[in-house]
Coordinates of C-alpha atoms in Angstrom, one line a residue:
M1 CA 23.5 -20.6 14.8
S2 CA 23.6 -20.6 10.5
T3 CA 23.2 -21.9 8.5
D4 CA 23.8 -21.4 4.5
T5 CA 22.2 -24.8 3.5
A6 CA 19.2 -23.7 1.4
P7 CA 14.9 -24.3 3.1
S8 CA 13.3 -27.8 3.0
G9 CA 11.3 -28.4 0.1
L10 CA 8.5 -28.6 2.3
L11 CA 9.6 -25.1 3.3
Q12 CA 10.1 -24.0 0.2
L13 CA 6.0 -24.6 -0.5
I14 CA 5.2 -22.9 2.7
W15 CA 6.7 -19.5 1.4
L16 CA 5.1 -19.3 -2.0
A17 CA 1.7 -20.6 -0.8
S18 CA 2.7 -17.8 1.6
P19 CA 0.2 -14.9 1.6
A20 CA 3.7 -12.4 2.1
L21 CA 4.8 -13.4 -1.3
P22 CA 5.5 -10.5 -2.9
I23 CA 3.4 -10.6 -6.0
G24 CA -0.2 -8.3 -5.5
G25 CA -2.0 -12.0 -5.1
F26 CA -3.9 -9.7 -2.6
S27 CA -5.8 -7.2 -4.7
Y28 CA -7.4 -9.6 -7.4
S29 CA -10.6 -10.8 -6.0
E30 CA -10.7 -12.8 -9.8
G31 CA -14.7 -11.4 -10.6
L32 CA -15.7 -12.1 -6.8
E33 CA -16.1 -8.6 -5.8
A34 CA -18.5 -8.2 -8.5
A35 CA -20.0 -11.4 -8.4
I36 CA -20.6 -9.6 -4.8
E37 CA -21.8 -6.5 -6.6
Q38 CA -24.5 -8.5 -8.5
G39 CA -26.6 -9.7 -5.1
L40 CA -24.9 -13.1 -6.2
V41 CA -22.2 -13.3 -3.4
H42 CA -24.2 -12.3 -0.1
H43 CA -22.9 -14.0 2.6
E44 CA -20.5 -17.1 4.2
Q45 CA -22.6 -20.5 2.8
S46 CA -22.5 -18.5 -1.5
A47 CA -18.5 -17.1 -1.0
T48 CA -17.8 -20.2 0.4
D49 CA -19.7 -22.3 -2.4
W50 CA -18.4 -19.4 -5.6
V51 CA -15.2 -20.0 -4.7
V52 CA -15.1 -23.7 -4.0
D53 CA -17.1 -24.0 -7.5
Q54 CA -14.3 -21.5 -8.7
L55 CA -11.4 -24.1 -7.5
H56 CA -12.8 -26.9 -9.3
L57 CA -14.4 -25.3 -12.5
T58 CA -11.2 -22.5 -13.8
Q59 CA -8.3 -23.6 -11.4
S60 CA -8.2 -27.7 -11.4
R61 CA -8.7 -27.8 -14.7
G62 CA -7.7 -24.3 -16.3
D63 CA -3.6 -23.0 -14.2
M64 CA -3.7 -25.2 -12.1
A65 CA -3.2 -28.4 -15.1
A66 CA -1.6 -25.9 -17.0
M67 CA 0.6 -26.0 -13.6
A68 CA 1.2 -29.6 -13.1
Q69 CA 2.2 -30.2 -16.7
A70 CA 4.5 -26.9 -16.7
I71 CA 6.5 -28.1 -13.3
P72 CA 8.1 -31.3 -15.3
A73 CA 8.5 -29.5 -18.2
W74 CA 10.7 -26.6 -16.1
Q75 CA 12.6 -29.5 -14.2
R76 CA 13.8 -30.8 -17.9
M77 CA 13.4 -27.4 -19.3
D78 CA 11.8 -28.0 -22.7
T79 CA 11.2 -24.4 -23.5
S80 CA 8.9 -25.7 -26.7
R81 CA 6.8 -26.6 -23.6
L82 CA 6.0 -24.5 -21.8
Q83 CA 5.9 -21.4 -24.4
A84 CA 2.7 -23.6 -25.6
L85 CA 1.8 -24.0 -21.8
N86 CA 2.5 -20.5 -22.0
D87 CA 0.7 -18.6 -24.7
W88 CA -2.7 -21.3 -23.6
V89 CA -2.9 -19.9 -20.5
M90 CA -2.7 -16.1 -22.7
A91 CA -4.8 -17.6 -25.2
T92 CA -7.5 -18.2 -22.1
R93 CA -7.3 -15.0 -20.5
E94 CA -11.2 -13.4 -21.8
T95 CA -11.0 -10.1 -20.0
A96 CA -8.4 -7.3 -19.8
E97 CA -8.5 -7.4 -15.8
M98 CA -7.5 -11.3 -16.3
R99 CA -4.9 -11.0 -19.1
L100 CA -3.8 -7.9 -16.7
Q101 CA -3.5 -10.5 -13.6
A102 CA -1.4 -12.9 -14.9
E103 CA 0.7 -10.9 -16.1
Q104 CA 1.5 -8.7 -13.7
M105 CA 2.0 -11.8 -11.5
G106 CA 4.1 -13.5 -13.3
R107 CA 6.2 -10.3 -13.3
S108 CA 6.5 -10.1 -10.3
L109 CA 7.0 -13.2 -8.3
L110 CA 9.6 -13.7 -11.8
D111 CA 11.5 -10.7 -10.4
W112 CA 11.1 -12.4 -6.5
L113 CA 13.5 -15.2 -8.0
R114 CA 15.7 -13.3 -9.4
N115 CA 17.4 -11.5 -6.6
L116 CA 16.3 -14.9 -4.3
Q117 CA 19.1 -16.3 -7.2
Q118 CA 17.1 -19.7 -6.4
A119 CA 16.3 -20.4 -10.0
S120 CA 19.5 -21.5 -12.7
D121 CA 20.9 -18.3 -14.8
A122 CA 18.8 -20.5 -18.1
Q123 CA 15.4 -21.0 -16.3
L124 CA 15.0 -17.4 -15.7
S125 CA 16.7 -16.2 -19.1
C126 CA 13.5 -18.8 -21.2
C127 CA 11.0 -17.8 -17.6
A128 CA 12.2 -13.8 -19.6
Q129 CA 11.6 -14.4 -23.1
L130 CA 7.9 -16.6 -22.8
P131 CA 7.0 -14.0 -21.7
P132 CA 6.2 -14.9 -18.1
T133 CA 1.9 -15.7 -17.2
Y134 CA 1.4 -16.6 -12.9
P135 CA 1.0 -20.5 -13.8
L136 CA 4.3 -20.6 -15.9
A137 CA 5.9 -18.7 -13.1
M138 CA 4.3 -20.0 -10.3
A139 CA 5.6 -24.0 -11.8
L140 CA 9.3 -23.0 -12.4
A141 CA 8.7 -22.3 -8.7
L142 CA 7.2 -25.2 -7.4
S143 CA 9.8 -26.6 -9.5
L144 CA 12.9 -25.6 -7.9
A145 CA 11.6 -27.9 -5.1
Q146 CA 11.9 -30.7 -6.1
T147 CA 8.9 -31.7 -3.7
P148 CA 6.0 -34.6 -5.7
L149 CA 3.7 -33.3 -7.3
D150 CA 0.7 -33.7 -5.5
Q151 CA 2.3 -31.7 -2.8
A152 CA 3.6 -28.2 -5.2
L153 CA 0.1 -28.2 -6.4
Q154 CA -1.5 -28.6 -3.2
A155 CA 0.6 -25.3 -2.3
C156 CA 0.0 -23.3 -4.2
A157 CA -3.5 -24.1 -3.8
F158 CA -3.9 -23.1 -0.8
G159 CA -1.9 -19.8 -1.5
W160 CA -3.9 -19.5 -3.5
A161 CA -7.5 -20.2 -1.3
E162 CA -6.1 -18.4 1.3
N163 CA -5.8 -14.9 -1.3
M164 CA -9.9 -15.9 -1.8
T165 CA -10.4 -15.4 1.4
Q166 CA -8.6 -12.4 2.4
A167 CA -11.4 -11.0 -0.9
A168 CA -14.5 -12.4 1.1
L169 CA -14.0 -11.7 4.1
K170 CA -13.0 -7.8 3.1
A171 CA -16.0 -7.6 0.5
V172 CA -18.9 -9.8 1.4
P173 CA -18.2 -8.9 5.1
L174 CA -17.2 -11.9 6.3
G175 CA -15.4 -11.7 10.4
Q176 CA -13.0 -14.4 10.7
S177 CA -14.5 -16.9 12.4
A178 CA -15.8 -17.5 8.8
G179 CA -12.8 -17.2 7.2
Q180 CA -11.3 -20.3 8.6
R181 CA -14.6 -22.2 8.3
M182 CA -14.2 -21.5 4.2
L183 CA -10.1 -22.4 4.5
A184 CA -11.8 -25.0 6.0
R185 CA -14.3 -26.4 3.3
L186 CA -11.4 -25.5 0.9
A187 CA -8.1 -27.7 3.0
R188 CA -11.1 -30.1 2.1
E189 CA -11.7 -29.8 -1.6
I190 CA -8.2 -28.7 -2.7
P191 CA -7.5 -32.2 -3.4
L192 CA -9.7 -33.1 -4.8
A193 CA -9.3 -30.2 -7.0
V194 CA -4.7 -31.6 -7.2
Q195 CA -6.2 -35.2 -8.5
T196 CA -8.2 -33.7 -11.9
A197 CA -4.7 -31.1 -12.7
M198 CA -2.1 -33.8 -12.4
Q199 CA -4.9 -36.3 -14.2
T200 CA -5.4 -33.7 -17.4
K201 CA -4.2 -33.9 -20.8
D202 CA -4.1 -31.4 -23.4
E203 CA -7.1 -31.3 -24.8
D204 CA -9.1 -31.5 -22.4
R205 CA -7.6 -28.7 -20.3
Q206 CA -10.1 -25.6 -20.5
A207 CA -10.6 -21.9 -18.6
F208 CA -14.9 -21.7 -20.2
N209 CA -16.9 -20.5 -18.0
P210 CA -18.8 -17.7 -19.5
M211 CA -20.4 -16.1 -16.1
L212 CA -17.3 -15.2 -14.3
A213 CA -15.7 -14.1 -17.6
I214 CA -19.0 -11.7 -17.6
L215 CA -18.8 -10.4 -14.2
S216 CA -15.0 -10.0 -15.0
A217 CA -15.7 -7.6 -17.1
R218 CA -18.6 -5.1 -15.3
H219 CA -15.9 -5.3 -12.8
E220 CA -13.9 -2.9 -14.8
T221 CA -16.0 -0.5 -15.3
Q222 CA -17.3 -1.3 -11.4
Y223 CA -17.9 2.0 -10.6
S224 CA -17.0 1.2 -6.6
R225 CA -13.8 -1.3 -6.1
I226 CA -11.1 -2.2 -4.0
F227 CA -9.6 -5.5 -6.1
R228 CA -8.2 -5.3 -9.0
S229 CA -10.2 -7.8 -10.5

């Protein structure tokens, strides 16, 4: 039996968290590949610790905190607030490849939203004019699901965790069982990261992680690599 009703909020969150979302997230390791090259990550435990630290040090206090503020801003179409958050995201990109990732994934997610005709013309126009970074475009997509904020952020965080785990499986490399143990650890850590993101105010939001920036800069000229970051 066919139906024209929209997917439920839960299904929309699962969709947005899927690695199959065509925005290119699978092609980035967010510094992990450079950390492997430098010998900082070399087995399951070190890979798990690295990704968990990144979840708490950069994601929860930076991009996830921005999304926690952008989701309600999209729902009330507060364009000045959205522009300020987008500008902040761009200012925190310390290397060329970090900026490339934010811009490319933002454009791709905006194209996805246009293709599915889920967002209003006003929302799409506003997003295009920012121009969109990934956190702001994802916040728009999450806002359309009309789910509780913590659930929306958990779905986004788990999608990020899956991409990072897949990067570790390919680059360390690790086996599938190790990958599942990584995801199990991340699933336990994500609720705390989400709470941090929701409680972070403008003056506390930050993406200060010097080692990650250094590794990202080194990765730009790394001789052999399989990821774009």
